[in-house]
Amino acid sequence: MEPCAECGAPMDPQSCDELFQTLLALDHARQAPWGPLHGVSVACFLLQHPSRLPADDGARAWALLHAYLAGGLDEVNQLVGRARRGNSHRVKGRPAPAVAQDTDLPHRDAPHSRFSVTIHDVAVDGSFPSAEFTERVKAWAAATVDAWS
């Protein structure tokens, strides 16, 4: 089977899409260790599959990964909190807060190496086992940033 055209992972036995859907189901259960890392997991997946990047070209995903790598989930939660407050009806008309600070987003078409850690590595056997899940996601985030940097 051919590797994924975007992240380079082997597509055997499951595709990146299938694994992502499995991960999202675990994330949405909001149970540890998957739920708290939902945003980080989605950011990694999007940046490793750039054809799916939202209109902001992944700026929020990029900022979220940098926050996670710099300060863990506490830093991510602060970033998300600022974004929520900035999106409040109480601040309509004010400029939106900057998304990424000191973490310039590479251009969407920037050449990048193959990723050393992909969703297939995080999935292990396709089930995303809880044992060492947090460590695998951290390695996934680091590999994503490294490849795009």
Short mmCIF file of N, CA, C and O in Angstrom, two decimals:
data_model
loop_
_atom_site.label_atom_id
_atom_site.label_comp_id
_atom_site.label_asym_id
_atom_site.label_seq_id
_atom_site.Cartn_x
_atom_site.Cartn_y
_atom_site.Cartn_z
N MET A 1 0.84 -1.19 0.00
CA MET A 1 0.00 0.00 0.00
C MET A 1 0.88 1.25 0.00
O MET A 1 1.92 1.29 0.65
N GLU A 2 0.47 2.27 -0.70
CA GLU A 2 1.21 3.52 -0.79
C GLU A 2 1.18 4.28 0.54
O GLU A 2 0.19 4.25 1.25
N PRO A 3 2.26 5.00 0.85
CA PRO A 3 2.23 5.83 2.07
C PRO A 3 1.31 7.04 1.86
O PRO A 3 0.99 7.41 0.73
N CYS A 4 0.92 7.63 2.96
CA CYS A 4 0.09 8.84 2.90
C CYS A 4 0.86 9.92 2.13
O CYS A 4 2.03 10.18 2.42
N ALA A 5 0.19 10.53 1.18
CA ALA A 5 0.84 11.56 0.35
C ALA A 5 1.20 12.80 1.15
O ALA A 5 2.08 13.56 0.74
N GLU A 6 0.56 13.01 2.29
CA GLU A 6 0.83 14.23 3.06
C GLU A 6 1.79 14.03 4.22
O GLU A 6 2.70 14.82 4.42
N CYS A 7 1.60 12.99 5.00
CA CYS A 7 2.47 12.81 6.18
C CYS A 7 3.54 11.74 5.97
O CYS A 7 4.47 11.66 6.74
N GLY A 8 3.36 10.92 4.93
CA GLY A 8 4.35 9.90 4.62
C GLY A 8 4.20 8.61 5.41
O GLY A 8 4.99 7.69 5.24
N ALA A 9 3.18 8.52 6.25
CA ALA A 9 2.99 7.31 7.06
C ALA A 9 2.50 6.16 6.19
O ALA A 9 1.77 6.36 5.22
N PRO A 10 2.87 4.95 6.57
CA PRO A 10 2.34 3.78 5.86
C PRO A 10 0.83 3.68 6.12
O PRO A 10 0.38 3.96 7.22
N MET A 11 0.09 3.32 5.10
CA MET A 11 -1.37 3.28 5.22
C MET A 11 -1.88 1.87 5.47
O MET A 11 -2.93 1.48 4.98
N ASP A 12 -1.13 1.12 6.23
CA ASP A 12 -1.50 -0.27 6.44
C ASP A 12 -1.64 -0.54 7.92
O ASP A 12 -0.70 -0.24 8.67
N PRO A 13 -2.67 -1.07 8.45
CA PRO A 13 -3.89 -1.47 7.76
C PRO A 13 -4.94 -0.36 7.68
O PRO A 13 -5.93 -0.49 6.99
N GLN A 14 -4.74 0.76 8.41
CA GLN A 14 -5.74 1.83 8.40
C GLN A 14 -5.16 3.10 7.81
O GLN A 14 -3.97 3.38 7.93
N SER A 15 -6.04 3.87 7.18
CA SER A 15 -5.61 5.16 6.63
C SER A 15 -5.52 6.19 7.74
O SER A 15 -6.03 6.00 8.85
N CYS A 16 -4.87 7.29 7.43
CA CYS A 16 -4.79 8.40 8.40
C CYS A 16 -6.19 8.87 8.76
O CYS A 16 -6.47 9.15 9.93
N ASP A 17 -7.09 8.96 7.78
CA ASP A 17 -8.47 9.38 8.04
C ASP A 17 -9.17 8.46 9.04
O ASP A 17 -9.83 8.92 9.96
N GLU A 18 -9.01 7.17 8.82
CA GLU A 18 -9.66 6.20 9.72
C GLU A 18 -9.12 6.34 11.14
O GLU A 18 -9.88 6.33 12.11
N LEU A 19 -7.82 6.47 11.25
CA LEU A 19 -7.23 6.64 12.57
C LEU A 19 -7.68 7.94 13.22
O LEU A 19 -7.96 7.98 14.43
N PHE A 20 -7.76 9.01 12.43
CA PHE A 20 -8.19 10.30 12.97
C PHE A 20 -9.63 10.20 13.50
O PHE A 20 -9.94 10.74 14.58
N GLN A 21 -10.49 9.52 12.79
CA GLN A 21 -11.88 9.36 13.25
C GLN A 21 -11.93 8.56 14.56
O GLN A 21 -12.69 8.89 15.47
N THR A 22 -11.09 7.54 14.68
CA THR A 22 -11.01 6.77 15.93
C THR A 22 -10.54 7.67 17.07
O THR A 22 -11.10 7.65 18.17
N LEU A 23 -9.51 8.46 16.81
CA LEU A 23 -8.98 9.37 17.83
C LEU A 23 -10.03 10.40 18.24
O LEU A 23 -10.19 10.69 19.43
N LEU A 24 -10.75 10.96 17.26
CA LEU A 24 -11.78 11.95 17.60
C LEU A 24 -12.86 11.35 18.49
O LEU A 24 -13.34 12.02 19.41
N ALA A 25 -13.23 10.11 18.24
CA ALA A 25 -14.23 9.45 19.09
C ALA A 25 -13.72 9.34 20.53
O ALA A 25 -14.48 9.59 21.48
N LEU A 26 -12.45 8.99 20.69
CA LEU A 26 -11.87 8.92 22.03
C LEU A 26 -11.80 10.32 22.66
O LEU A 26 -12.13 10.49 23.84
N ASP A 27 -11.38 11.31 21.87
CA ASP A 27 -11.28 12.69 22.36
C ASP A 27 -12.63 13.20 22.87
O ASP A 27 -12.71 13.82 23.92
N HIS A 28 -13.67 12.94 22.09
CA HIS A 28 -14.99 13.50 22.43
C HIS A 28 -15.63 12.84 23.63
O HIS A 28 -16.59 13.36 24.18
N ALA A 29 -15.08 11.71 24.07
CA ALA A 29 -15.56 11.10 25.31
C ALA A 29 -15.09 11.93 26.51
O ALA A 29 -15.58 11.73 27.62
N ARG A 30 -14.15 12.84 26.26
CA ARG A 30 -13.63 13.76 27.27
C ARG A 30 -12.98 13.07 28.46
O ARG A 30 -12.93 13.60 29.56
N GLN A 31 -12.51 11.87 28.24
CA GLN A 31 -11.82 11.15 29.30
C GLN A 31 -10.32 11.23 29.08
O GLN A 31 -9.85 11.27 27.94
N ALA A 32 -9.59 11.25 30.19
CA ALA A 32 -8.13 11.24 30.10
C ALA A 32 -7.70 9.85 29.63
O ALA A 32 -8.36 8.87 29.94
N PRO A 33 -6.63 9.78 28.89
CA PRO A 33 -5.72 10.85 28.50
C PRO A 33 -6.10 11.54 27.19
O PRO A 33 -5.49 12.53 26.82
N TRP A 34 -7.09 11.03 26.48
CA TRP A 34 -7.40 11.53 25.14
C TRP A 34 -8.05 12.91 25.15
O TRP A 34 -7.63 13.80 24.42
N GLY A 35 -9.10 13.08 25.91
CA GLY A 35 -9.89 14.31 25.91
C GLY A 35 -9.09 15.58 26.13
O GLY A 35 -9.19 16.53 25.35
N PRO A 36 -8.26 15.63 27.19
CA PRO A 36 -7.50 16.85 27.43
C PRO A 36 -6.53 17.21 26.30
O PRO A 36 -6.15 18.37 26.15
N LEU A 37 -6.14 16.23 25.50
CA LEU A 37 -5.18 16.48 24.42
C LEU A 37 -5.85 16.64 23.06
O LEU A 37 -5.18 16.64 22.03
N HIS A 38 -7.17 16.80 23.06
CA HIS A 38 -7.91 16.92 21.80
C HIS A 38 -7.35 18.00 20.88
O HIS A 38 -7.05 17.75 19.72
N GLY A 39 -7.19 19.20 21.39
CA GLY A 39 -6.71 20.31 20.56
C GLY A 39 -5.32 20.05 20.02
O GLY A 39 -5.02 20.37 18.86
N VAL A 40 -4.45 19.48 20.83
CA VAL A 40 -3.09 19.17 20.40
C VAL A 40 -3.12 18.12 19.29
O VAL A 40 -2.44 18.25 18.28
N SER A 41 -3.92 17.09 19.48
CA SER A 41 -4.03 16.02 18.49
C SER A 41 -4.56 16.54 17.16
O SER A 41 -4.02 16.21 16.09
N VAL A 42 -5.59 17.37 17.22
CA VAL A 42 -6.15 17.94 15.99
C VAL A 42 -5.13 18.84 15.31
O VAL A 42 -4.96 18.79 14.08
N ALA A 43 -4.41 19.64 16.09
CA ALA A 43 -3.39 20.52 15.51
C ALA A 43 -2.31 19.71 14.80
O ALA A 43 -1.90 20.05 13.68
N CYS A 44 -1.85 18.65 15.43
CA CYS A 44 -0.83 17.80 14.80
C CYS A 44 -1.36 17.22 13.50
O CYS A 44 -0.67 17.26 12.46
N PHE A 45 -2.56 16.68 13.54
CA PHE A 45 -3.12 16.04 12.35
C PHE A 45 -3.26 17.05 11.20
O PHE A 45 -2.88 16.77 10.07
N LEU A 46 -3.79 18.23 11.50
CA LEU A 46 -3.99 19.23 10.45
C LEU A 46 -2.67 19.69 9.85
O LEU A 46 -2.55 19.83 8.63
N LEU A 47 -1.69 19.93 10.69
CA LEU A 47 -0.40 20.41 10.18
C LEU A 47 0.36 19.32 9.43
O LEU A 47 1.20 19.61 8.59
N GLN A 48 0.05 18.06 9.71
CA GLN A 48 0.66 16.97 8.96
C GLN A 48 -0.15 16.61 7.71
O GLN A 48 0.31 15.85 6.88
N HIS A 49 -1.34 17.16 7.60
CA HIS A 49 -2.20 16.96 6.44
C HIS A 49 -2.68 18.34 5.97
O HIS A 49 -3.84 18.70 6.14
N PRO A 50 -1.75 19.13 5.42
CA PRO A 50 -2.03 20.55 5.15
C PRO A 50 -3.17 20.82 4.17
O PRO A 50 -3.68 21.93 4.14
N SER A 51 -3.60 19.84 3.42
CA SER A 51 -4.75 20.07 2.54
C SER A 51 -6.01 20.32 3.35
O SER A 51 -6.99 20.83 2.82
N ARG A 52 -6.00 20.00 4.62
CA ARG A 52 -7.16 20.17 5.50
C ARG A 52 -7.08 21.41 6.38
O ARG A 52 -7.96 21.63 7.21
N LEU A 53 -6.01 22.18 6.23
CA LEU A 53 -5.87 23.36 7.08
C LEU A 53 -7.02 24.32 6.89
O LEU A 53 -7.48 24.53 5.77
N PRO A 54 -7.49 24.92 7.97
CA PRO A 54 -8.57 25.90 7.87
C PRO A 54 -8.10 27.19 7.20
O PRO A 54 -6.93 27.34 6.85
N ALA A 55 -9.00 28.11 7.06
CA ALA A 55 -8.73 29.37 6.35
C ALA A 55 -7.57 30.15 6.95
O ALA A 55 -6.93 30.92 6.25
N ASP A 56 -7.29 29.95 8.24
CA ASP A 56 -6.17 30.68 8.85
C ASP A 56 -4.82 30.04 8.54
O ASP A 56 -3.81 30.42 9.12
N ASP A 57 -4.81 29.07 7.63
CA ASP A 57 -3.59 28.35 7.23
C ASP A 57 -2.90 27.66 8.40
O ASP A 57 -1.72 27.42 8.37
N GLY A 58 -3.66 27.36 9.43
CA GLY A 58 -3.11 26.63 10.56
C GLY A 58 -2.50 27.49 11.64
O GLY A 58 -1.80 26.97 12.52
N ALA A 59 -2.75 28.79 11.61
CA ALA A 59 -2.15 29.68 12.61
C ALA A 59 -2.53 29.27 14.04
O ALA A 59 -1.68 29.25 14.93
N ARG A 60 -3.77 28.95 14.26
CA ARG A 60 -4.19 28.54 15.61
C ARG A 60 -3.56 27.20 15.99
O ARG A 60 -3.11 27.02 17.11
N ALA A 61 -3.52 26.28 15.05
CA ALA A 61 -2.90 24.97 15.31
C ALA A 61 -1.42 25.15 15.63
O ALA A 61 -0.88 24.54 16.57
N TRP A 62 -0.75 25.99 14.85
CA TRP A 62 0.68 26.26 15.05
C TRP A 62 0.92 26.86 16.43
O TRP A 62 1.81 26.43 17.17
N ALA A 63 0.12 27.86 16.80
CA ALA A 63 0.26 28.50 18.11
C ALA A 63 -0.02 27.51 19.23
O ALA A 63 0.68 27.50 20.25
N LEU A 64 -1.01 26.66 19.05
CA LEU A 64 -1.36 25.68 20.06
C LEU A 64 -0.22 24.69 20.29
O LEU A 64 0.13 24.37 21.42
N LEU A 65 0.40 24.21 19.21
CA LEU A 65 1.52 23.27 19.37
C LEU A 65 2.69 23.94 20.07
O LEU A 65 3.33 23.33 20.94
N HIS A 66 2.99 25.18 19.71
CA HIS A 66 4.08 25.88 20.38
C HIS A 66 3.77 26.09 21.87
O HIS A 66 4.65 25.93 22.72
N ALA A 67 2.53 26.43 22.17
CA ALA A 67 2.13 26.59 23.57
C ALA A 67 2.28 25.27 24.32
O ALA A 67 2.81 25.24 25.44
N TYR A 68 1.86 24.19 23.71
CA TYR A 68 1.93 22.88 24.35
C TYR A 68 3.38 22.48 24.61
O TYR A 68 3.73 22.02 25.71
N LEU A 69 4.22 22.66 23.63
CA LEU A 69 5.62 22.28 23.79
C LEU A 69 6.36 23.18 24.79
O LEU A 69 7.27 22.73 25.47
N ALA A 70 5.93 24.42 24.90
CA ALA A 70 6.58 25.36 25.83
C ALA A 70 6.09 25.20 27.26
O ALA A 70 6.86 25.34 28.21
N GLY A 71 4.80 24.90 27.43
CA GLY A 71 4.27 24.90 28.79
C GLY A 71 3.23 23.85 29.09
O GLY A 71 2.52 23.96 30.11
N GLY A 72 3.07 22.87 28.22
CA GLY A 72 2.13 21.79 28.48
C GLY A 72 0.68 22.24 28.38
O GLY A 72 0.36 23.28 27.79
N LEU A 73 -0.19 21.45 28.96
CA LEU A 73 -1.63 21.74 28.86
C LEU A 73 -2.02 23.03 29.57
O LEU A 73 -2.98 23.68 29.16
N ASP A 74 -1.29 23.42 30.61
CA ASP A 74 -1.60 24.70 31.27
C ASP A 74 -1.47 25.85 30.27
O ASP A 74 -2.34 26.73 30.21
N GLU A 75 -0.41 25.84 29.51
CA GLU A 75 -0.20 26.90 28.51
C GLU A 75 -1.27 26.83 27.41
O GLU A 75 -1.77 27.86 26.95
N VAL A 76 -1.62 25.62 26.97
CA VAL A 76 -2.67 25.45 25.96
C VAL A 76 -3.99 26.00 26.49
O VAL A 76 -4.69 26.73 25.79
N ASN A 77 -4.31 25.68 27.73
CA ASN A 77 -5.57 26.15 28.31
C ASN A 77 -5.61 27.67 28.41
O ASN A 77 -6.66 28.29 28.21
N GLN A 78 -4.48 28.30 28.70
CA GLN A 78 -4.43 29.76 28.74
C GLN A 78 -4.66 30.34 27.33
O GLN A 78 -5.40 31.32 27.17
N LEU A 79 -4.03 29.74 26.33
CA LEU A 79 -4.20 30.18 24.95
C LEU A 79 -5.66 30.05 24.51
O LEU A 79 -6.23 30.98 23.94
N VAL A 80 -6.26 28.92 24.81
CA VAL A 80 -7.66 28.69 24.45
C VAL A 80 -8.56 29.67 25.19
O VAL A 80 -9.51 30.23 24.62
N GLY A 81 -8.27 29.92 26.46
CA GLY A 81 -9.06 30.88 27.24
C GLY A 81 -9.01 32.27 26.65
O GLY A 81 -10.04 32.95 26.55
N ARG A 82 -7.80 32.70 26.23
CA ARG A 82 -7.68 34.02 25.60
C ARG A 82 -8.48 34.06 24.30
O ARG A 82 -9.14 35.07 24.00
N ALA A 83 -8.44 32.99 23.52
CA ALA A 83 -9.18 32.96 22.26
C ALA A 83 -10.68 33.02 22.51
O ALA A 83 -11.40 33.74 21.82
N ARG A 84 -11.15 32.30 23.53
CA ARG A 84 -12.58 32.34 23.86
C ARG A 84 -13.01 33.73 24.30
O ARG A 84 -14.06 34.22 23.89
N ARG A 85 -12.19 34.34 25.16
CA ARG A 85 -12.54 35.69 25.61
C ARG A 85 -12.53 36.66 24.44
O ARG A 85 -13.37 37.55 24.36
N GLY A 86 -11.60 36.50 23.51
CA GLY A 86 -11.54 37.36 22.34
C GLY A 86 -12.69 37.17 21.38
O GLY A 86 -13.01 38.05 20.59
N ASN A 87 -13.35 36.02 21.48
CA ASN A 87 -14.47 35.71 20.61
C ASN A 87 -15.82 36.05 21.27
O ASN A 87 -16.86 35.81 20.70
N SER A 88 -15.77 36.60 22.44
CA SER A 88 -16.97 36.92 23.19
C SER A 88 -17.73 38.08 22.55
O SER A 88 -17.14 38.98 21.95
N HIS A 89 -19.04 38.07 22.73
CA HIS A 89 -19.87 39.17 22.23
C HIS A 89 -19.52 40.49 22.92
O HIS A 89 -19.78 41.56 22.40
N ARG A 90 -18.88 40.42 24.08
CA ARG A 90 -18.52 41.63 24.82
C ARG A 90 -17.38 42.40 24.17
O ARG A 90 -17.14 43.54 24.50
N VAL A 91 -16.63 41.75 23.27
CA VAL A 91 -15.48 42.42 22.66
C VAL A 91 -15.70 42.69 21.17
O VAL A 91 -14.77 43.01 20.46
N LYS A 92 -16.93 42.57 20.71
CA LYS A 92 -17.22 42.84 19.30
C LYS A 92 -16.77 44.25 18.95
O LYS A 92 -16.96 45.19 19.70
N GLY A 93 -16.11 44.36 17.82
CA GLY A 93 -15.63 45.66 17.38
C GLY A 93 -14.19 45.93 17.76
O GLY A 93 -13.55 46.80 17.20
N ARG A 94 -13.68 45.21 18.73
CA ARG A 94 -12.27 45.36 19.10
C ARG A 94 -11.43 44.42 18.24
O ARG A 94 -11.90 43.37 17.84
N PRO A 95 -10.19 44.76 18.02
CA PRO A 95 -9.34 43.85 17.24
C PRO A 95 -9.14 42.54 17.98
O PRO A 95 -9.03 42.51 19.20
N ALA A 96 -9.12 41.46 17.21
CA ALA A 96 -8.89 40.13 17.80
C ALA A 96 -7.46 40.03 18.32
O ALA A 96 -6.55 40.61 17.75
N PRO A 97 -7.28 39.32 19.43
CA PRO A 97 -5.93 39.16 19.95
C PRO A 97 -5.08 38.34 18.98
O PRO A 97 -5.59 37.51 18.24
N ALA A 98 -3.80 38.61 18.99
CA ALA A 98 -2.88 37.86 18.13
C ALA A 98 -2.92 36.40 18.51
O ALA A 98 -3.04 36.04 19.66
N VAL A 99 -2.82 35.54 17.50
CA VAL A 99 -2.88 34.10 17.73
C VAL A 99 -1.51 33.57 18.10
O VAL A 99 -1.34 32.90 19.09
N ALA A 100 -0.54 33.85 17.28
CA ALA A 100 0.79 33.29 17.51
C ALA A 100 1.76 34.41 17.86
O ALA A 100 1.81 35.42 17.18
N GLN A 101 2.49 34.20 18.92
CA GLN A 101 3.49 35.17 19.33
C GLN A 101 4.84 34.47 19.27
O GLN A 101 5.02 33.41 19.86
N ASP A 102 5.79 35.08 18.58
CA ASP A 102 7.13 34.52 18.44
C ASP A 102 7.11 33.12 17.82
O ASP A 102 8.00 32.32 18.07
N THR A 103 6.08 32.81 17.08
CA THR A 103 5.98 31.50 16.46
C THR A 103 5.44 31.68 15.04
O THR A 103 4.35 31.25 14.73
N ASP A 104 6.21 32.37 14.23
CA ASP A 104 5.76 32.65 12.88
C ASP A 104 5.37 31.37 12.17
O ASP A 104 6.12 30.40 12.14
N LEU A 105 4.20 31.40 11.61
CA LEU A 105 3.66 30.25 10.89
C LEU A 105 4.37 30.10 9.55
O LEU A 105 4.46 31.06 8.79
N PRO A 106 4.90 28.92 9.27
CA PRO A 106 5.50 28.72 7.96
C PRO A 106 4.41 28.77 6.89
O PRO A 106 3.25 28.48 7.17
N HIS A 107 4.78 29.12 5.69
CA HIS A 107 3.83 29.16 4.59
C HIS A 107 3.25 27.78 4.37
O HIS A 107 3.95 26.78 4.50
N ARG A 108 1.98 27.72 4.05
CA ARG A 108 1.28 26.45 3.86
C ARG A 108 2.03 25.51 2.92
O ARG A 108 2.06 24.31 3.12
N ASP A 109 2.64 26.05 1.89
CA ASP A 109 3.35 25.22 0.92
C ASP A 109 4.84 25.11 1.20
O ASP A 109 5.60 24.69 0.34
N ALA A 110 5.23 25.49 2.42
CA ALA A 110 6.65 25.41 2.77
C ALA A 110 7.12 23.96 2.65
O ALA A 110 6.42 23.04 3.06
N PRO A 111 8.28 23.77 2.07
CA PRO A 111 8.77 22.39 1.99
C PRO A 111 9.06 21.87 3.40
O PRO A 111 9.57 22.59 4.23
N HIS A 112 8.67 20.68 3.65
CA HIS A 112 8.95 20.09 4.94
C HIS A 112 9.37 18.64 4.75
O HIS A 112 9.04 18.01 3.76
N SER A 113 10.10 18.17 5.72
CA SER A 113 10.56 16.79 5.64
C SER A 113 9.41 15.86 6.00
O SER A 113 8.38 16.30 6.49
N ARG A 114 9.62 14.61 5.77
CA ARG A 114 8.65 13.63 6.24
C ARG A 114 8.65 13.69 7.76
O ARG A 114 9.66 13.98 8.39
N PHE A 115 7.54 13.41 8.33
CA PHE A 115 7.39 13.52 9.78
C PHE A 115 7.95 12.27 10.46
O PHE A 115 7.62 11.15 10.06
N SER A 116 8.73 12.47 11.50
CA SER A 116 9.31 11.33 12.21
C SER A 116 8.30 10.63 13.11
O SER A 116 8.50 9.47 13.48
N VAL A 117 7.22 11.32 13.46
CA VAL A 117 6.13 10.73 14.24
C VAL A 117 4.83 11.16 13.59
O VAL A 117 4.63 12.34 13.32
N THR A 118 3.96 10.20 13.32
CA THR A 118 2.67 10.48 12.69
C THR A 118 1.54 9.88 13.53
O THR A 118 1.79 9.21 14.53
N ILE A 119 0.33 10.07 13.06
CA ILE A 119 -0.83 9.51 13.76
C ILE A 119 -0.73 8.00 13.87
O ILE A 119 -1.20 7.41 14.84
N HIS A 120 -0.05 7.37 12.92
CA HIS A 120 0.11 5.91 12.98
C HIS A 120 0.96 5.50 14.18
O HIS A 120 0.69 4.48 14.80
N ASP A 121 1.97 6.31 14.50
CA ASP A 121 2.80 6.02 15.66
C ASP A 121 2.03 6.23 16.96
O ASP A 121 2.17 5.45 17.91
N VAL A 122 1.21 7.26 16.99
CA VAL A 122 0.43 7.56 18.19
C VAL A 122 -0.65 6.49 18.39
O VAL A 122 -0.96 6.12 19.53
N ALA A 123 -1.18 5.95 17.30
CA ALA A 123 -2.23 4.95 17.38
C ALA A 123 -1.72 3.59 17.87
O ALA A 123 -2.51 2.78 18.37
N VAL A 124 -0.44 3.33 17.72
CA VAL A 124 0.21 2.06 18.07
C VAL A 124 -0.41 0.93 17.26
O VAL A 124 0.06 0.62 16.18
N ASP A 125 -1.47 0.33 17.76
CA ASP A 125 -2.14 -0.80 17.10
C ASP A 125 -3.48 -0.38 16.49
O ASP A 125 -4.31 -1.21 16.17
N GLY A 126 -3.70 0.92 16.39
CA GLY A 126 -4.96 1.44 15.87
C GLY A 126 -5.95 1.80 16.95
O GLY A 126 -7.00 2.36 16.67
N SER A 127 -5.61 1.51 18.21
CA SER A 127 -6.57 1.76 19.30
C SER A 127 -6.20 2.92 20.21
O SER A 127 -6.93 3.23 21.15
N PHE A 128 -5.06 3.56 19.95
CA PHE A 128 -4.60 4.68 20.77
C PHE A 128 -4.60 4.30 22.26
O PHE A 128 -5.29 4.92 23.06
N PRO A 129 -3.83 3.28 22.62
CA PRO A 129 -3.85 2.84 24.02
C PRO A 129 -3.47 3.98 24.97
O PRO A 129 -2.65 4.84 24.65
N SER A 130 -4.08 3.95 26.14
CA SER A 130 -3.86 5.02 27.11
C SER A 130 -2.44 5.01 27.68
O SER A 130 -1.91 6.08 27.99
N ALA A 131 -1.85 3.84 27.81
CA ALA A 131 -0.49 3.78 28.34
C ALA A 131 0.45 4.56 27.44
O ALA A 131 0.53 4.31 26.24
N GLU A 132 1.11 5.55 28.00
CA GLU A 132 2.08 6.40 27.32
C GLU A 132 1.49 7.23 26.17
O GLU A 132 2.22 7.75 25.34
N PHE A 133 0.18 7.40 26.16
CA PHE A 133 -0.46 8.22 25.12
C PHE A 133 0.06 9.65 25.17
O PHE A 133 0.39 10.24 24.14
N THR A 134 0.14 10.22 26.36
CA THR A 134 0.60 11.60 26.51
C THR A 134 2.01 11.76 25.95
O THR A 134 2.29 12.75 25.24
N GLU A 135 2.88 10.83 26.21
CA GLU A 135 4.25 10.89 25.69
C GLU A 135 4.27 10.79 24.17
O GLU A 135 5.05 11.49 23.50
N ARG A 136 3.41 9.94 23.61
CA ARG A 136 3.36 9.80 22.15
C ARG A 136 2.84 11.08 21.49
O ARG A 136 3.34 11.50 20.45
N VAL A 137 1.86 11.73 22.11
CA VAL A 137 1.34 12.99 21.57
C VAL A 137 2.39 14.08 21.65
O VAL A 137 2.55 14.87 20.71
N LYS A 138 3.14 14.12 22.74
CA LYS A 138 4.20 15.13 22.85
C LYS A 138 5.24 14.92 21.75
O LYS A 138 5.71 15.88 21.14
N ALA A 139 5.60 13.68 21.50
CA ALA A 139 6.56 13.39 20.42
C ALA A 139 5.96 13.76 19.06
O ALA A 139 6.67 14.26 18.18
N TRP A 140 4.67 13.55 18.88
CA TRP A 140 3.97 13.90 17.64
C TRP A 140 4.01 15.42 17.43
O TRP A 140 4.32 15.90 16.34
N ALA A 141 3.74 16.16 18.50
CA ALA A 141 3.76 17.63 18.43
C ALA A 141 5.17 18.13 18.09
O ALA A 141 5.35 18.99 17.22
N ALA A 142 6.17 17.57 18.76
CA ALA A 142 7.55 17.99 18.51
C ALA A 142 7.97 17.66 17.08
O ALA A 142 8.61 18.49 16.41
N ALA A 143 7.61 16.49 16.59
CA ALA A 143 7.97 16.10 15.22
C ALA A 143 7.27 17.00 14.20
O ALA A 143 7.87 17.34 13.16
N THR A 144 6.05 17.41 14.49
CA THR A 144 5.30 18.27 13.58
C THR A 144 5.97 19.63 13.49
O THR A 144 6.21 20.16 12.39
N VAL A 145 6.28 20.22 14.63
CA VAL A 145 6.93 21.53 14.65
C VAL A 145 8.33 21.44 14.02
O VAL A 145 8.70 22.30 13.21
N ASP A 146 9.07 20.41 14.36
CA ASP A 146 10.42 20.25 13.79
C ASP A 146 10.38 20.17 12.26
O ASP A 146 11.20 20.79 11.59
N ALA A 147 9.45 19.43 11.73
CA ALA A 147 9.39 19.24 10.28
C ALA A 147 9.02 20.54 9.55
O ALA A 147 9.47 20.77 8.43
N TRP A 148 8.21 21.39 10.19
CA TRP A 148 7.77 22.63 9.56
C TRP A 148 8.70 23.80 9.87
O TRP A 148 8.54 24.88 9.31
N SER A 149 9.64 23.61 10.78
CA SER A 149 10.51 24.71 11.19
C SER A 149 11.71 24.84 10.28
O SER A 149 12.14 23.93 9.64
#
